[in-house]
Every structure is written in C-alpha cells, then in structure tokens.
CSV table of C-alpha atoms and ligand atoms in Angstrom, one decimal:
chain,number,residue,atom,x,y,z
A,671,MET,CA,-99.4,68.1,21.3
A,672,THR,CA,-102.8,66.5,20.4
A,673,THR,CA,-105.6,67.5,22.7
A,674,GLU,CA,-108.7,65.5,23.3
A,675,ARG,CA,-110.6,68.6,24.6
A,676,ASP,CA,-113.7,69.2,22.6
A,677,TYR,CA,-112.5,72.1,20.0
A,678,TYR,CA,-115.6,74.0,20.3
A,679,GLU,CA,-115.3,74.0,24.1
A,680,ILE,CA,-111.8,75.2,23.9
A,681,LEU,CA,-112.9,78.1,21.6
A,682,GLU,CA,-116.1,78.7,23.5
A,683,ILE,CA,-118.3,78.6,20.5
A,684,THR,CA,-121.3,76.6,19.6
A,685,ARG,CA,-121.3,73.8,17.2
A,686,GLU,CA,-123.3,76.1,14.6
A,687,ALA,CA,-120.5,79.2,15.0
A,688,THR,CA,-119.7,80.6,11.6
A,689,GLU,CA,-116.2,80.8,10.1
A,690,VAL,CA,-116.3,84.7,11.3
A,691,GLU,CA,-117.3,83.6,14.9
A,692,ILE,CA,-114.3,80.9,14.7
A,693,LYS,CA,-111.8,83.4,13.6
A,694,LYS,CA,-113.1,85.7,16.2
A,695,ALA,CA,-113.1,83.4,18.9
A,696,TYR,CA,-109.7,82.0,18.2
A,697,ARG,CA,-108.1,85.5,18.0
A,698,LYS,CA,-109.2,86.2,21.5
A,699,LYS,CA,-107.8,83.2,23.1
A,700,ALA,CA,-104.6,83.5,21.0
A,701,LEU,CA,-103.9,87.0,22.1
A,702,GLN,CA,-104.9,86.1,25.9
A,703,TYR,CA,-102.2,83.3,25.8
A,704,HIS,CA,-100.0,84.3,23.2
A,705,PRO,CA,-96.2,83.7,24.5
A,706,ASP,CA,-95.2,87.4,23.9
A,707,ARG,CA,-97.6,88.3,26.6
A,708,ASN,CA,-96.7,85.3,28.9
A,709,PRO,CA,-93.3,84.9,28.8
A,710,GLY,CA,-92.4,81.6,30.4
A,711,ASP,CA,-95.6,80.7,31.3
A,712,LYS,CA,-96.1,77.0,30.2
A,713,ALA,CA,-99.6,76.7,31.0
A,714,ALA,CA,-100.4,79.4,28.7
A,715,GLU,CA,-98.2,78.3,26.1
A,716,ASP,CA,-100.5,74.8,26.2
A,717,LYS,CA,-103.5,77.0,26.0
A,718,PHE,CA,-102.3,78.7,22.9
A,719,LYS,CA,-101.2,75.5,21.3
A,720,GLU,CA,-104.8,74.3,22.2
A,721,ALA,CA,-106.7,77.2,20.8
A,722,THR,CA,-104.4,77.1,17.8
A,723,GLU,CA,-105.1,73.2,17.1
A,724,ALA,CA,-108.8,73.6,17.5
A,725,TYR,CA,-108.8,76.8,15.3
A,726,GLU,CA,-106.9,75.2,12.7
A,727,ILE,CA,-109.3,71.9,12.2
A,728,LEU,CA,-112.3,74.2,12.5
A,729,LYS,CA,-111.6,76.8,10.2
A,730,ASN,CA,-111.2,74.0,7.7
A,731,PRO,CA,-114.6,73.0,6.2
A,732,GLN,CA,-113.2,69.7,5.4
A,733,THR,CA,-111.7,68.9,8.6
A,734,ARG,CA,-114.3,70.4,10.5
A,735,GLN,CA,-116.7,67.9,8.9
A,736,ILE,CA,-114.7,65.2,9.8
A,737,TYR,CA,-114.3,66.1,13.4
A,738,ASP,CA,-118.2,66.8,13.5
A,739,GLN,CA,-118.7,63.4,12.5
A,740,TYR,CA,-116.1,61.3,14.0
A,741,GLY,CA,-114.5,63.4,16.5
A,742,HIS,CA,-110.6,63.4,17.5
A,743,ALA,CA,-110.5,59.6,16.5
A,744,GLY,CA,-111.4,60.5,12.8
A,745,LEU,CA,-109.1,63.2,12.5
A,746,LYS,CA,-106.1,60.9,13.7
A,747,GLN,CA,-107.1,58.3,11.3
A,748,SER,CA,-107.3,60.5,8.3
A,749,ALA,CA,-104.0,62.1,9.4
A,750,GLY,CA,-102.3,58.6,9.9
A,751,ALA,CA,-103.8,57.1,6.4
A,752,GLY,CA,-101.8,59.8,4.8
A,753,GLY,CA,-104.5,62.5,4.2
A,754,GLY,CA,-102.1,65.2,6.2
A,755,PHE,CA,-104.0,68.2,7.6
A,756,GLY,CA,-101.8,71.2,8.2
A,757,ALA,CA,-98.2,70.8,8.5
A,758,GLY,CA,-98.1,67.0,8.3
A,759,GLY,CA,-101.0,65.8,10.7
A,760,PHE,CA,-101.5,67.1,14.1
A,761,SER,CA,-99.1,64.5,15.5
A,762,GLY,CA,-96.1,66.9,15.5
A,763,PHE,CA,-98.1,70.2,16.3
A,764,ASP,CA,-95.8,72.3,18.5
A,765,MET,CA,-95.2,75.7,19.7
A,766,ALA,CA,-93.7,76.8,16.4
A,767,ASP,CA,-96.5,75.4,14.4
A,768,ALA,CA,-98.9,77.3,16.6
A,769,LEU,CA,-97.1,80.5,16.4
A,770,ARG,CA,-96.9,80.3,12.5
A,771,ALA,CA,-100.6,79.6,12.3
A,772,PHE,CA,-101.4,82.6,14.2
A,773,MET,CA,-98.9,84.7,12.6
A,774,ARG,CA,-100.1,83.4,9.0
A,775,ASP,CA,-103.9,84.6,9.8
A,776,PHE,CA,-103.5,87.5,12.2
A,777,GLY,CA,-100.1,88.8,11.4
A,778,GLY,CA,-98.2,90.0,14.2
A,779,PHE,CA,-98.9,92.6,17.3
A,780,GLY,CA,-97.2,95.2,19.1
A,781,GLY,CA,-94.4,95.6,16.5
A,782,PHE,CA,-93.7,91.7,15.6
A,783,GLU,CA,-94.7,92.1,12.2
A,784,ASP,CA,-93.7,89.5,9.7
A,785,ILE,CA,-91.6,87.5,12.1
A,786,PHE,CA,-91.9,84.3,10.4
A,787,GLY,CA,-91.2,85.2,7.0
A,788,GLY,CA,-91.6,82.6,4.7
A,789,PHE,CA,-93.0,80.2,6.9
A,790,GLY,CA,-95.1,77.4,5.4
A,791,GLY,CA,-92.0,76.1,3.6
A,792,THR,CA,-92.1,78.1,0.5
A,793,SER,CA,-90.4,81.4,-0.5
A,794,SER,CA,-91.7,84.1,-2.7
A,795,ARG,CA,-90.2,82.0,-5.6
A,796,GLY,CA,-92.1,79.1,-4.8
A,797,ARG,CA,-88.9,76.8,-3.8
A,798,ASN,CA,-88.4,75.2,-0.8
A,799,VAL,CA,-86.6,77.0,2.0
A,800,GLN,CA,-86.1,76.4,5.5
A,801,ARG,CA,-86.3,78.9,8.6
A,802,GLY,CA,-82.9,79.0,10.3
A,803,GLN,CA,-82.2,77.3,13.6
A,804,ASP,CA,-83.3,79.0,17.0
A,805,LEU,CA,-80.6,79.2,19.2
A,806,ARG,CA,-80.8,79.0,23.2
A,807,VAL,CA,-78.5,81.0,25.2
A,808,ASP,CA,-78.4,80.7,29.2
A,809,LEU,CA,-77.7,83.8,31.2
A,810,GLU,CA,-77.0,83.7,34.8
A,811,LEU,CA,-78.0,86.9,36.7
A,812,SER,CA,-77.7,88.1,40.0
A,813,LEU,CA,-80.4,89.3,42.2
A,814,GLU,CA,-79.0,92.7,42.1
A,815,GLU,CA,-79.3,92.7,38.1
A,816,ILE,CA,-82.8,91.2,38.4
A,817,ALA,CA,-84.0,94.0,40.9
A,818,GLU,CA,-83.2,96.7,38.7
A,819,GLY,CA,-83.0,95.0,35.2
A,820,VAL,CA,-80.1,94.9,33.3
A,821,SER,CA,-78.4,95.0,29.6
A,822,LYS,CA,-75.9,92.3,28.8
A,823,LYS,CA,-73.8,91.5,26.1
A,824,ILE,CA,-74.0,87.8,24.9
A,825,LYS,CA,-72.0,86.0,22.2
A,826,VAL,CA,-73.9,83.9,20.0
A,827,ASP,CA,-72.6,81.1,17.6
A,828,TYR,CA,-74.7,81.1,14.6
A,829,LYS,CA,-75.0,79.8,10.7
A,830,LYS,CA,-74.4,82.7,8.7
A,831,LYS,CA,-75.1,83.2,4.8
A,832,CYS,CA,-72.0,82.0,2.8
A,833,GLU,CA,-70.8,85.0,1.3
A,834,LYS,CA,-68.8,83.4,-1.5
A,835,CYS,CA,-71.8,81.9,-3.2
A,836,ASN,CA,-74.6,84.1,-1.7
A,837,GLY,CA,-76.1,81.1,-0.1
A,838,SER,CA,-76.6,79.0,-3.1
A,839,GLY,CA,-74.3,76.4,-2.2
A,840,ALA,CA,-73.1,76.5,-5.9
A,841,ALA,CA,-69.5,77.2,-7.0
A,842,ASN,CA,-70.6,79.5,-9.9
A,843,ASP,CA,-74.0,80.3,-11.7
A,844,SER,CA,-73.5,77.3,-14.3
A,845,ALA,CA,-73.1,74.6,-11.6
A,846,LYS,CA,-76.7,75.0,-10.9
A,847,LYS,CA,-79.0,72.7,-12.9
A,848,THR,CA,-82.9,72.2,-13.3
A,849,CYS,CA,-83.7,69.1,-11.3
A,850,PRO,CA,-84.5,66.4,-13.9
A,851,GLN,CA,-87.2,64.7,-11.7
A,852,CYS,CA,-89.5,67.5,-11.1
A,853,LYS,CA,-88.3,69.8,-13.9
A,854,GLY,CA,-87.6,72.6,-11.6
A,855,SER,CA,-90.9,72.9,-9.8
A,856,GLY,CA,-89.5,71.4,-6.5
A,857,GLU,CA,-92.7,69.6,-6.0
A,858,VAL,CA,-94.0,66.1,-6.8
A,859,ARG,CA,-97.8,65.1,-6.6
A,860,GLN,CA,-98.3,61.9,-4.8
A,861,VAL,CA,-101.8,60.2,-4.8
A,862,THR,CA,-102.8,58.2,-1.6
A,863,ARG,CA,-105.9,56.3,-1.0
A,864,SER,CA,-107.5,56.6,2.6
A,865,LEU,CA,-110.6,56.0,4.5
A,866,LEU,CA,-111.7,59.3,3.0
A,867,GLY,CA,-111.0,58.3,-0.4
A,868,GLN,CA,-108.3,59.4,-3.1
A,869,MET,CA,-106.3,62.4,-2.0
A,870,VAL,CA,-103.7,64.2,-3.9
A,871,ARG,CA,-100.8,65.4,-1.8
A,872,VAL,CA,-98.2,67.8,-3.2
A,873,ALA,CA,-94.8,66.8,-1.7
A,874,PRO,CA,-91.4,68.3,-2.0
A,875,CYS,CA,-89.4,66.6,-4.7
A,876,ASP,CA,-87.0,64.3,-2.8
A,877,TYR,CA,-84.2,64.3,-5.5
A,878,CYS,CA,-83.4,68.1,-5.3
A,879,LYS,CA,-85.0,68.4,-1.6
A,880,GLY,CA,-87.4,70.7,-3.1
A,881,GLU,CA,-85.2,73.2,-4.3
A,882,GLY,CA,-86.1,72.7,-8.0
A,883,THR,CA,-82.3,72.8,-8.9
A,884,ILE,CA,-79.4,70.7,-8.3
A,885,ILE,CA,-75.5,71.6,-7.6
A,886,THR,CA,-73.1,69.6,-10.0
A,887,ASP,CA,-70.2,71.7,-8.4
A,888,PHE,CA,-70.1,73.0,-4.9
A,889,CYS,CA,-68.9,76.3,-3.5
A,890,SER,CA,-65.5,75.5,-1.9
A,891,GLU,CA,-66.0,77.8,1.0
A,892,CYS,CA,-69.4,76.2,2.3
A,893,HIS,CA,-69.4,72.8,0.5
A,894,GLY,CA,-73.0,73.4,-0.9
A,895,ASN,CA,-74.4,74.2,2.5
A,896,GLY,CA,-74.7,77.8,1.8
A,897,LEU,CA,-74.2,78.5,5.2
A,898,VAL,CA,-71.0,79.0,7.2
A,899,ASP,CA,-70.2,78.9,10.9
A,900,ASP,CA,-70.0,82.5,12.6
A,901,SER,CA,-70.4,84.3,15.8
A,902,LYS,CA,-71.6,87.5,16.8
A,903,ALA,CA,-72.1,89.9,20.0
A,904,LEU,CA,-75.7,90.9,20.8
A,905,ASN,CA,-77.2,93.1,23.6
A,906,VAL,CA,-80.1,91.7,25.4
A,907,ARG,CA,-82.1,93.9,27.4
A,908,ILE,CA,-83.5,92.0,30.5
A,909,PRO,CA,-86.3,93.9,32.3
A,910,PRO,CA,-86.6,93.6,36.2
A,911,GLY,CA,-88.6,91.1,37.9
A,912,VAL,CA,-87.5,88.0,35.9
A,913,SER,CA,-87.0,84.6,37.3
A,914,THR,CA,-85.4,81.4,36.7
A,915,GLY,CA,-87.4,79.9,33.5
A,916,ASN,CA,-88.2,83.2,32.1
A,917,TYR,CA,-87.1,83.9,28.5
A,918,ILE,CA,-86.5,86.8,25.9
A,919,ASN,CA,-87.0,85.9,22.5
A,920,MET,CA,-84.7,88.1,19.8
A,921,ARG,CA,-86.4,87.4,16.7
A,922,GLN,CA,-84.4,86.5,13.7
A,923,GLU,CA,-81.1,86.9,15.5
A,924,GLY,CA,-80.4,83.0,15.2
A,925,SER,CA,-79.0,81.1,12.4
A,926,GLN,CA,-79.9,82.3,8.9
A,927,GLY,CA,-82.1,80.0,6.8
A,928,TYR,CA,-81.4,77.4,4.2
A,929,ARG,CA,-81.6,78.9,0.7
A,930,GLY,CA,-82.5,82.3,1.7
A,931,GLY,CA,-85.0,81.1,4.5
A,932,PRO,CA,-85.8,83.6,7.2
A,933,ALA,CA,-83.4,83.5,10.3
A,934,GLY,CA,-84.4,81.7,13.4
A,935,ASP,CA,-84.4,83.4,16.7
A,936,VAL,CA,-82.1,83.6,19.8
A,937,VAL,CA,-83.8,82.6,22.9
A,938,VAL,CA,-82.3,83.9,26.1
A,939,VAL,CA,-83.4,81.9,29.2
A,940,VAL,CA,-82.7,83.4,32.5
A,941,THR,CA,-81.3,81.6,35.4
A,942,GLU,CA,-81.0,83.5,38.9
A,943,LYS,CA,-77.9,83.0,40.7
A,944,GLU,CA,-78.0,82.3,44.4
A,945,HIS,CA,-77.2,85.2,46.6
A,946,GLU,CA,-74.9,85.2,49.5
A,947,HIS,CA,-77.4,87.1,51.7
A,948,PHE,CA,-80.9,86.9,50.5
A,949,THR,CA,-83.4,84.6,49.7
A,950,ARG,CA,-86.1,85.6,47.0
A,951,ASN,CA,-89.8,85.5,47.7
A,952,GLY,CA,-91.7,86.7,44.8
A,953,ASP,CA,-90.4,90.2,44.5
A,954,ASP,CA,-89.7,90.5,48.2
A,955,ILE,CA,-86.1,89.6,49.4
A,956,VAL,CA,-85.7,87.9,52.8
A,957,TYR,CA,-82.8,88.4,55.0
A,958,GLU,CA,-82.2,86.5,58.3
A,959,VAL,CA,-79.9,88.1,61.3
A,960,PRO,CA,-79.1,86.4,64.2
A,961,ILE,CA,-79.0,88.6,67.5
A,962,SER,CA,-78.4,87.8,71.1
A,963,PHE,CA,-80.4,87.6,74.0
A,964,SER,CA,-79.2,90.7,75.1
A,965,GLN,CA,-79.9,92.6,72.0
A,966,ALA,CA,-83.2,91.1,71.8
A,967,ALA,CA,-84.2,92.2,75.5
A,968,LEU,CA,-82.4,95.7,75.5
A,969,GLY,CA,-83.0,96.4,72.0
A,970,THR,CA,-80.4,97.4,69.4
A,971,ARG,CA,-79.5,99.2,66.1
A,972,LEU,CA,-78.0,96.7,63.4
A,973,ASN,CA,-76.5,97.7,59.9
A,974,VAL,CA,-78.2,95.3,57.5
A,975,PRO,CA,-77.2,94.7,53.8
A,976,THR,CA,-79.6,95.5,51.1
A,977,LEU,CA,-79.6,95.2,47.3
A,978,ASN,CA,-77.8,98.4,46.9
A,979,GLY,CA,-75.8,99.0,50.2
A,980,GLU,CA,-76.6,98.9,53.6
A,981,ASP,CA,-79.6,100.1,56.0
A,982,VAL,CA,-80.0,100.7,59.8
A,983,LEU,CA,-82.4,98.5,61.4
A,984,ASN,CA,-83.7,99.3,64.6
A,985,ILE,CA,-84.7,96.5,66.9
A,986,PRO,CA,-86.7,97.7,69.9
A,987,ALA,CA,-86.3,96.4,73.2
A,988,GLY,CA,-88.5,93.1,74.1
A,989,THR,CA,-88.2,91.8,70.6
A,990,GLN,CA,-89.1,88.2,70.0
A,991,SER,CA,-87.2,85.5,68.0
A,992,GLY,CA,-88.6,85.1,64.6
A,993,LYS,CA,-90.0,88.6,64.6
A,994,ILE,CA,-90.1,89.9,60.8
A,995,PHE,CA,-89.3,93.6,60.0
A,996,LYS,CA,-89.9,95.3,56.7
A,997,PHE,CA,-87.9,97.7,54.6
A,998,ARG,CA,-90.5,99.2,52.0
A,999,ASN,CA,-89.7,99.2,48.5
A,1000,LYS,CA,-86.0,97.7,49.0
A,1001,GLY,CA,-86.9,94.7,47.1
A,1002,ILE,CA,-87.1,93.7,43.2
A,1003,LYS,CA,-89.0,95.9,40.9
A,1004,HIS,CA,-92.3,94.3,39.5
A,1005,LEU,CA,-91.9,92.7,36.0
A,1006,ARG,CA,-95.5,93.8,35.2
A,1007,GLY,CA,-96.8,97.3,36.4
A,1008,LEU,CA,-94.9,99.8,38.7
A,1009,GLY,CA,-93.5,99.6,41.9
A,1010,ARG,CA,-91.2,97.0,43.7
A,1011,GLY,CA,-91.3,94.4,46.4
A,1012,ASP,CA,-89.9,94.8,50.1
A,1013,GLN,CA,-86.9,93.5,52.0
A,1014,LEU,CA,-87.9,91.4,55.0
A,1015,VAL,CA,-85.7,91.1,57.6
A,1016,ARG,CA,-86.3,88.3,60.0
A,1017,VAL,CA,-84.4,88.4,63.4
A,1018,VAL,CA,-83.5,85.1,65.1
A,1019,VAL,CA,-82.3,85.2,68.9
A,1020,TRP,CA,-79.2,83.1,68.9
A,1021,THR,CA,-78.6,80.8,71.6
A,1022,PRO,CA,-75.0,80.1,73.0
A,1023,THR,CA,-73.8,76.8,72.7
A,1024,LYS,CA,-70.5,76.7,74.4
A,1025,LEU,CA,-70.3,78.1,77.8
A,1026,GLY,CA,-67.3,78.5,80.1
A,1027,PRO,CA,-67.9,78.3,83.8
A,1028,GLU,CA,-68.0,82.1,84.0
A,1029,GLU,CA,-70.7,82.3,81.4
A,1030,LYS,CA,-72.6,79.7,83.0
A,1031,LYS,CA,-72.7,81.4,86.3
A,1032,LEU,CA,-74.0,84.5,84.6
A,1033,PHE,CA,-77.0,82.6,83.1
A,1034,GLU,CA,-77.7,80.8,86.1
A,1035,LYS,CA,-78.0,84.1,88.0
A,1036,LEU,CA,-80.3,85.2,85.1
A,1037,GLY,CA,-82.4,82.1,85.3
A,1038,GLU,CA,-83.2,82.8,89.1
A,1039,ASN,CA,-85.0,86.0,88.0
A,1040,GLU,CA,-88.8,85.6,87.4
A,1041,LYS,CA,-88.9,88.5,85.0
A,1042,ILE,CA,-86.5,87.1,82.4
A,1043,ASN,CA,-88.3,83.8,82.3
A,1044,PRO,CA,-91.2,82.8,79.9
A,1045,PRO,CA,-94.7,83.3,81.2
A,1046,LYS,CA,-96.1,79.8,82.7
A,1047,SER,CA,-98.8,79.2,80.3
A,1048,SER,CA,-97.1,78.4,77.1
A,1049,LYS,CA,-100.4,78.9,75.3
A,1050,SER,CA,-100.5,82.4,75.9
A,1051,PHE,CA,-96.9,82.9,75.3
A,1052,PHE,CA,-97.2,81.2,71.6
A,1053,GLU,CA,-100.5,83.1,70.9
A,1054,LYS,CA,-98.5,86.3,71.7
A,1055,LEU,CA,-95.7,85.3,69.5
A,1056,LYS,CA,-98.1,84.7,66.8
A,1057,GLU,CA,-99.5,88.0,67.1
A,1058,THR,CA,-95.9,89.1,66.8
A,1059,LEU,CA,-95.1,87.4,63.7
A,1060,GLY,CA,-98.5,88.2,62.2
A,1061,VAL,CA,-99.4,84.7,61.2
B,1144,ZN,ZN1,-86.6,68.1,-8.1
B,1145,ZN,ZN1,-70.8,78.8,-0.5
C-alpha cells in the first residue's frame, strides 16, 4: 500500500518535528492501531500500515529530505530508479513489512517479544535466511461455542526442518562449498545511477541465493531444501464474542524457516456457523416465535430455546404481533470487557391460511364482535404498536 496522505499529517506532527518526536508520534499511533489490539479490523490495519510507512520515510534523513522537497512523487521516482528505500521500495509495503518495522524499532509488547526473529533477511550469521510460511486455518464455530469461548484442536500441515541434514540441505559437511561468486559473503554490491546520483546497493548473491555456500551433494531426505512436510496438532483458545473474519495469530507455529530462519505463524480465521434457531445481532441473539390469535389475546406460557437449554416466556394477554421480549444476559459474552448480550424473543401472531367450513364459521362469529376488531383509526393503532415495539 502506498498512501498519498501527507506523512506529517498521518503522524500528527509538524514539519519541523525532531527524530525523537517522530518516533514518539509513530509509537503512539502504532500501539493504537496494532493488529494484536484490533483483531480482524481492516481499517485499523490500514492505519497501522499508513503510520508505519510515514515513519519509515520520515525517520530516515535522506528519504525525509526527498519527501520534503518532492513529496510522494519524489519517493516513487527514486524507488523506481533502483534506489530502493526500506525493503525494496514502498510499492510492496504490506502488513508483514509494517509489523517488522514496528518490531525492529520498538520490540514487542504484551509478551510478544522477538516474534519476528531474524527479520530483515539476515540471521546472526549474516547469511540470507527466510522466515517460514504463514499458514491459514479456517475454523467454523457454532453460536454456542462463540457465546462462551472454546478451545479447539486443529491440525496443521507445515514444513519442518529436515532432521537428516539439520536444515542445511547438504548430504554431508563436505558437500557444502564456499560460493565462488561472492566468496562466502552472500552479498554482491551493485552500483546504479539514478536521479539522485550514483547509488551503491548491496544485493543477495544470485549464484548462491545469498547463502554464501553452494551444495554439491543434496540431502537424500529433503533434496537440498532443508525442509520436509509434516503435520501437527495445535490447541487454539478462542475467546468468547468473536465473529466471522476475526483471527487468532499463533506466533511461530507455522512452517519453519529456510536455512534456520524463524518460523511463520498459524493464522486461525473464524467463521460463524448458521444456527438453526437464532440469528445474531452484535452480542444479542434473536429468536422468533409464532403464536396464535388466541395465545396473543389470552396470554400464554411458552418454552423457548436458549443457547444453553430452555427458558419459560410469559406472554401476557393482549400481546401485539411483533412484540419483543428480553431474556437478560442470555446472549453472547462480550469480546472486550465483562458481561454479555441478551436474548431477544420476537413473537409474531400467526394467521391461519387454510380454513375449513367449521373454522371459517368460528372466525366469522369472532368478526361480528366489536371488541376483537382493531380500532377504527389506523393511525392511533400504529402509534400504539410503535410504543409496544419501542421504536
Ligand atoms: Zn554467492
Ligand atoms: Zn535434509
């Protein structure tokens, strides 16, 4: 994502802001919109990315100067001309980049220390390593499970470090040779000319793919990859009150990284199953029950299903169709904070459709009685109905 909004405006700082002020302003925004604090919230995600992008540009004096002078267009031009700001220019600035930038400068918060391990493409050995693949697992949950929260066992197919070669991909120690092109550094220097003058860029060596070594004899188990397919079971704890599209990120439970790189994550994405009785409205659940004319007129007691069994609903005499009754605290637990929603029961007076001659006569007789017909003024009748519905 490349934003066109003013970077200073995004971070709410002046154009004269110092490096310390920039960092402080970014930290505030990043914590506010961090995905761990706003699970599944797309708008927050975009704000997080936007703020990170602004920070990445403004904290670097070189890019800040280009931006101050030429704006967004200047940055695009210099990135396009091979200058390369940050991770390969900002054309491919995605959520993972944003999170890594945040982690790099601020570390974790709330126990998520060092999640991204060797990000930036180099391990402690200075060689090119890659973070393992993130894996998505879709999980269907019933409304009952969502109402209380639930622990689920999930199966994950992932890539695991090959034990035979310990992830090196080589058949044995002597099957690894220093790369003749980069002499083992894993890097090559490229000189490019751009609008901003001559720029030296360090790129991974293409001969050894940045590893600094080449394999002359592959491991028979993983054929040089260093990773093998495997599967495992994981327990995932789903908090109550989630909805379709919410996700739980299980750090470093995904595929293990190439050549000792950090593992990716398992992202568990929640889908809510349709319920046979209830529809959901936020943390309230809604149940609709048909009643007869006589039940509405005379009042009745009904057994109504709830999320954890049954409850008795008292329908008073003279209940209008559409009236909503409330079972307090019988809904879904809130995702944030204490307490839970309600169960709303809407009664609808059912009109019979197939009448035999016998029933017809009964209704005709009822129709002759003034007391059981609606009032003449339809306006006052609907006003009253509105009152009952509370709308
Ligand atoms: Zn090389
Ligand atoms: Zn192997």
